[in-house]
Coordinates of C-alpha atoms in Angstrom, one line a residue:
M93 CA 0.3 -3.1 -28.7
R94 CA 3.1 -1.2 -30.5
R95 CA 0.6 0.5 -32.8
L96 CA -1.5 1.6 -29.8
A97 CA 1.6 3.0 -28.0
L98 CA 2.5 5.0 -31.1
A99 CA -1.1 6.3 -31.4
L100 CA -1.1 7.5 -27.8
A101 CA 2.3 9.0 -28.2
L102 CA 1.0 11.1 -31.1
I103 CA -1.9 12.4 -28.9
L104 CA 0.0 12.9 -25.7
G105 CA 3.4 13.8 -27.0
S106 CA 5.2 11.3 -24.8
A107 CA 8.9 10.7 -24.9
P108 CA 10.4 7.8 -26.8
A109 CA 10.9 4.7 -24.6
F110 CA 14.6 4.8 -25.0
A111 CA 15.0 8.2 -23.4
Q112 CA 16.6 8.1 -20.0
A113 CA 14.3 10.6 -18.4
V114 CA 10.6 9.8 -17.8
T115 CA 8.0 12.1 -19.3
Q116 CA 5.5 12.9 -16.5
H117 CA 2.0 14.2 -17.4
L118 CA 0.4 16.3 -14.7
F119 CA -3.4 17.0 -15.0
F120 CA -5.1 19.6 -12.9
E121 CA -7.6 22.4 -12.7
A122 CA -7.4 26.0 -11.4
V123 CA -11.1 26.3 -10.6
P124 CA -11.4 25.4 -6.9
A125 CA -14.2 23.2 -5.5
G126 CA -15.7 26.2 -3.7
A127 CA -15.9 28.4 -6.8
P128 CA -19.1 30.2 -7.6
P129 CA -21.3 27.7 -9.4
G130 CA -22.8 30.1 -11.9
A131 CA -19.6 31.2 -13.5
S132 CA -19.5 30.7 -17.3
Y133 CA -17.1 28.4 -19.0
D134 CA -15.4 31.4 -20.6
A135 CA -14.8 32.9 -17.1
R136 CA -13.4 29.7 -15.8
Q137 CA -11.1 29.5 -18.8
R138 CA -9.8 33.0 -18.1
L139 CA -9.1 32.0 -14.5
T140 CA -7.2 28.9 -15.7
E141 CA -5.2 30.9 -18.2
R142 CA -4.2 33.5 -15.6
A143 CA -3.2 30.7 -13.2
R144 CA -1.0 29.2 -15.9
T145 CA 0.8 32.4 -16.7
E146 CA 0.9 34.1 -13.3
L147 CA 1.2 31.2 -10.8
L148 CA 2.7 28.2 -12.4
P149 CA 6.2 29.7 -13.0
T150 CA 6.5 30.5 -9.3
I151 CA 5.4 27.0 -8.4
L152 CA 8.0 25.5 -10.6
D153 CA 10.7 27.8 -9.2
A154 CA 9.6 26.9 -5.6
A155 CA 10.0 23.2 -6.5
G156 CA 13.5 23.9 -7.8
L157 CA 12.6 23.0 -11.4
D158 CA 13.5 24.7 -14.6
G159 CA 10.3 26.0 -16.0
T160 CA 11.7 26.1 -19.6
G161 CA 11.5 22.3 -19.6
A162 CA 7.8 22.2 -18.9
V163 CA 5.0 22.5 -21.4
T164 CA 1.6 23.4 -20.1
D165 CA -1.5 23.2 -22.4
L166 CA -5.0 24.3 -21.8
R167 CA -7.5 21.5 -22.3
M168 CA -11.0 20.4 -21.3
G169 CA -11.3 18.1 -18.3
G170 CA -14.0 16.5 -16.3
Y171 CA -14.0 15.7 -12.6
R172 CA -16.9 14.4 -10.5
L173 CA -19.4 15.1 -13.3
Q174 CA -18.4 18.6 -14.0
T175 CA -16.4 19.8 -17.1
N176 CA -13.9 22.6 -16.5
P177 CA -11.0 24.1 -18.4
S178 CA -8.0 22.2 -17.2
L179 CA -4.2 22.2 -17.5
H180 CA -1.9 19.4 -18.8
M181 CA 1.8 19.9 -17.9
T182 CA 4.5 17.6 -19.4
L183 CA 8.0 17.6 -18.1
R184 CA 10.8 15.0 -17.6
L185 CA 11.2 14.0 -14.0
E186 CA 11.6 11.0 -11.7
D187 CA 8.5 10.0 -9.8
A188 CA 9.4 11.6 -6.4
P189 CA 10.0 15.2 -7.7
A190 CA 6.9 14.9 -10.0
D191 CA 4.8 14.0 -6.9
R192 CA 6.3 16.9 -4.9
L193 CA 5.4 19.3 -7.8
A194 CA 1.9 17.8 -8.0
G195 CA 1.5 18.5 -4.2
A196 CA 2.7 22.0 -4.6
I197 CA 0.2 22.7 -7.4
A198 CA -2.6 21.1 -5.5
W199 CA -1.9 23.3 -2.4
S200 CA -1.4 26.5 -4.4
L201 CA -4.4 26.2 -6.6
E202 CA -6.7 24.7 -3.9
Q203 CA -7.3 21.4 -5.6
E204 CA -8.1 18.1 -3.9
S205 CA -5.5 16.3 -5.9
V206 CA -3.4 16.4 -9.1
L207 CA -3.2 13.4 -11.4
V208 CA 0.3 12.3 -12.4
A209 CA 0.8 9.7 -15.2
D210 CA 3.6 8.1 -17.1
F211 CA 2.2 6.6 -20.4
D212 CA 5.6 5.1 -21.3
S213 CA 5.7 2.8 -18.3
A214 CA 6.3 -0.9 -19.2
D215 CA 4.4 -2.1 -16.1
G216 CA 1.6 0.4 -15.7
A217 CA -1.1 -0.8 -13.3
T218 CA -3.8 1.6 -14.5
G219 CA -6.0 0.8 -17.4
Y220 CA -7.2 3.6 -19.7
A221 CA -9.5 4.1 -22.7
L222 CA -9.7 6.7 -25.5
V223 CA -13.1 7.8 -26.8
R224 CA -12.9 9.7 -30.1
F225 CA -15.3 12.1 -31.8
P226 CA -15.4 13.4 -35.3
A227 CA -12.7 16.0 -36.1
G228 CA -13.6 19.5 -34.8
S229 CA -16.8 18.4 -33.1
L230 CA -15.8 18.2 -29.4
T231 CA -17.0 21.2 -27.5
P232 CA -17.2 21.6 -23.7
D233 CA -20.9 21.1 -23.9
R234 CA -20.6 17.9 -26.0
A235 CA -17.9 16.6 -23.7
Q236 CA -20.0 17.3 -20.6
R237 CA -23.0 15.5 -22.2
F238 CA -20.9 12.4 -23.0
F239 CA -19.4 12.5 -19.4
L240 CA -22.9 12.5 -17.9
A241 CA -24.1 9.8 -20.4
A242 CA -21.1 7.6 -19.4
A243 CA -21.8 8.1 -15.7
A244 CA -25.5 7.2 -16.4
E245 CA -24.2 4.0 -18.0
Q246 CA -22.0 3.2 -15.0
D247 CA -21.4 5.3 -11.9
G248 CA -17.7 4.5 -11.9
L249 CA -17.2 6.4 -15.2
G250 CA -18.1 9.7 -13.5
G251 CA -14.7 10.2 -11.9
G252 CA -13.0 12.2 -14.6
Y253 CA -11.6 12.6 -18.1
T254 CA -9.2 14.8 -20.0
A255 CA -9.7 15.9 -23.6
F256 CA -7.0 15.8 -26.3
G257 CA -8.3 17.5 -29.4
D258 CA -11.4 15.4 -30.3
T259 CA -10.4 12.5 -28.0
L260 CA -11.4 11.9 -24.4
L261 CA -9.0 10.0 -22.1
F262 CA -10.5 8.0 -19.2
L263 CA -8.2 6.5 -16.6
N264 CA -9.4 3.7 -14.2
L265 CA -7.4 5.2 -11.3
R266 CA -6.5 3.1 -8.2
N267 CA -6.2 4.1 -4.6
G268 CA -3.3 3.3 -2.4
D269 CA -4.1 -0.4 -2.1
G270 CA -4.7 -0.9 -5.8
T271 CA -8.5 -0.8 -5.7
P272 CA -10.0 1.1 -8.6
Y273 CA -11.9 4.2 -7.5
S274 CA -14.5 3.4 -10.1
G275 CA -15.2 0.0 -8.4
L276 CA -14.7 -1.6 -11.8
P277 CA -12.0 -3.9 -13.0
D278 CA -10.4 -2.6 -16.2
E279 CA -12.3 -4.9 -18.5
A280 CA -15.7 -3.8 -17.1
F281 CA -14.5 -0.2 -17.1
T282 CA -13.7 -0.5 -20.8
E283 CA -16.9 -2.4 -21.7
S284 CA -19.0 0.2 -19.9
L285 CA -17.3 3.0 -21.9
Q286 CA -17.8 1.1 -25.1
R287 CA -21.6 0.9 -24.4
A288 CA -21.7 4.6 -23.6
A289 CA -19.9 5.4 -26.8
A290 CA -22.1 3.2 -28.9
A291 CA -25.2 5.0 -27.6
F292 CA -23.8 8.5 -28.1
P293 CA -23.8 9.9 -31.7
G294 CA -20.4 10.3 -33.2
A295 CA -18.5 8.7 -30.2
V296 CA -16.3 5.6 -30.7
L297 CA -14.1 3.7 -28.3
A298 CA -10.8 4.1 -30.2
A299 CA -8.1 2.4 -28.1
T300 CA -7.2 1.0 -24.7
G301 CA -3.9 0.5 -22.8
R302 CA -2.1 0.8 -19.5
A303 CA -0.3 3.6 -17.7
D304 CA 1.5 4.3 -14.4
A305 CA -0.9 6.8 -12.9
R306 CA -1.7 8.1 -9.4
L307 CA -3.6 10.9 -7.7
V308 CA -1.4 13.1 -5.5
L309 CA -3.5 14.6 -2.7
Q310 CA -3.2 18.2 -1.5
P311 CA -0.7 18.3 1.3
P312 CA -1.8 20.0 4.6
R313 CA 0.9 22.7 4.2
P314 CA 3.4 23.8 1.5
D315 CA 6.9 22.3 1.6
S316 CA 8.5 25.6 0.5
P317 CA 8.0 29.1 2.0
A318 CA 8.0 30.4 -1.6
L319 CA 4.6 28.8 -2.1
A320 CA 2.9 30.6 0.9
P321 CA 1.8 33.7 -1.1
L322 CA 0.4 31.7 -4.0
R323 CA -2.8 30.5 -2.4
P324 CA -4.0 34.0 -1.6
R325 CA -3.0 35.1 -5.0
H326 CA -5.1 32.3 -6.5
A327 CA -8.0 33.2 -4.3
G328 CA -7.7 36.8 -5.5
L329 CA -7.9 35.6 -9.1
V330 CA -11.0 33.5 -8.3
S331 CA -12.6 36.6 -6.7
E332 CA -11.7 38.9 -9.5
I333 CA -12.7 36.7 -12.4
L334 CA -15.5 34.4 -11.1
T335 CA -17.3 36.3 -8.3
S336 CA -17.6 39.5 -10.3
E337 CA -19.5 37.7 -13.2
P338 CA -23.3 37.6 -13.1
V339 CA -24.7 34.2 -12.2
R340 CA -26.0 32.3 -15.2

């Protein structure tokens, strides 16, 4: 278990267990559900990068947080059978302000939810699994093909994933009463992923573990007036970058 924790720490950059603050990982997209379906991956990535540089600093300020303490990386992520560019923010916060920030991001970027996770939690209730590919081989297309293959193996695996280099992270997320959204207990979740990996060239189930993870849903309204202009600014970026591109 210690070796697993160290391996995940190398991938996720999590804080040492003895640190007083908790390293929170926020996973989210900038491509809204209603975005034009024909936009290329490159266009969706441009939108995501612009949201990172032009909107996230204001969201952090509105939440009363020091943006210099946050690191936001561009990654691949899958949600409901579609792979998109996604963002992974790490910063040190307690759970309550982390969830408020997640809600602010979800509202501003028109996302159903934002995933918040603590991989250093000693009593995490959410199982996870890491699927690894050969170095340098994981492209958006290959990640999407594995995502679809995993969902074909078991419907419950089609909820989502996040890529870290050549490794895909799958979390068996729970709802408010502790029931997995996948409909699978952690053991069956992992076994299904293992079968999917065994049937997919180059993929291997590399590790499993537990985390404290939850989905923070988009609130009905922003909790800070400073957030009000951000949704129309985001919608403007979507229109500028995605709707102007020819459908493919």
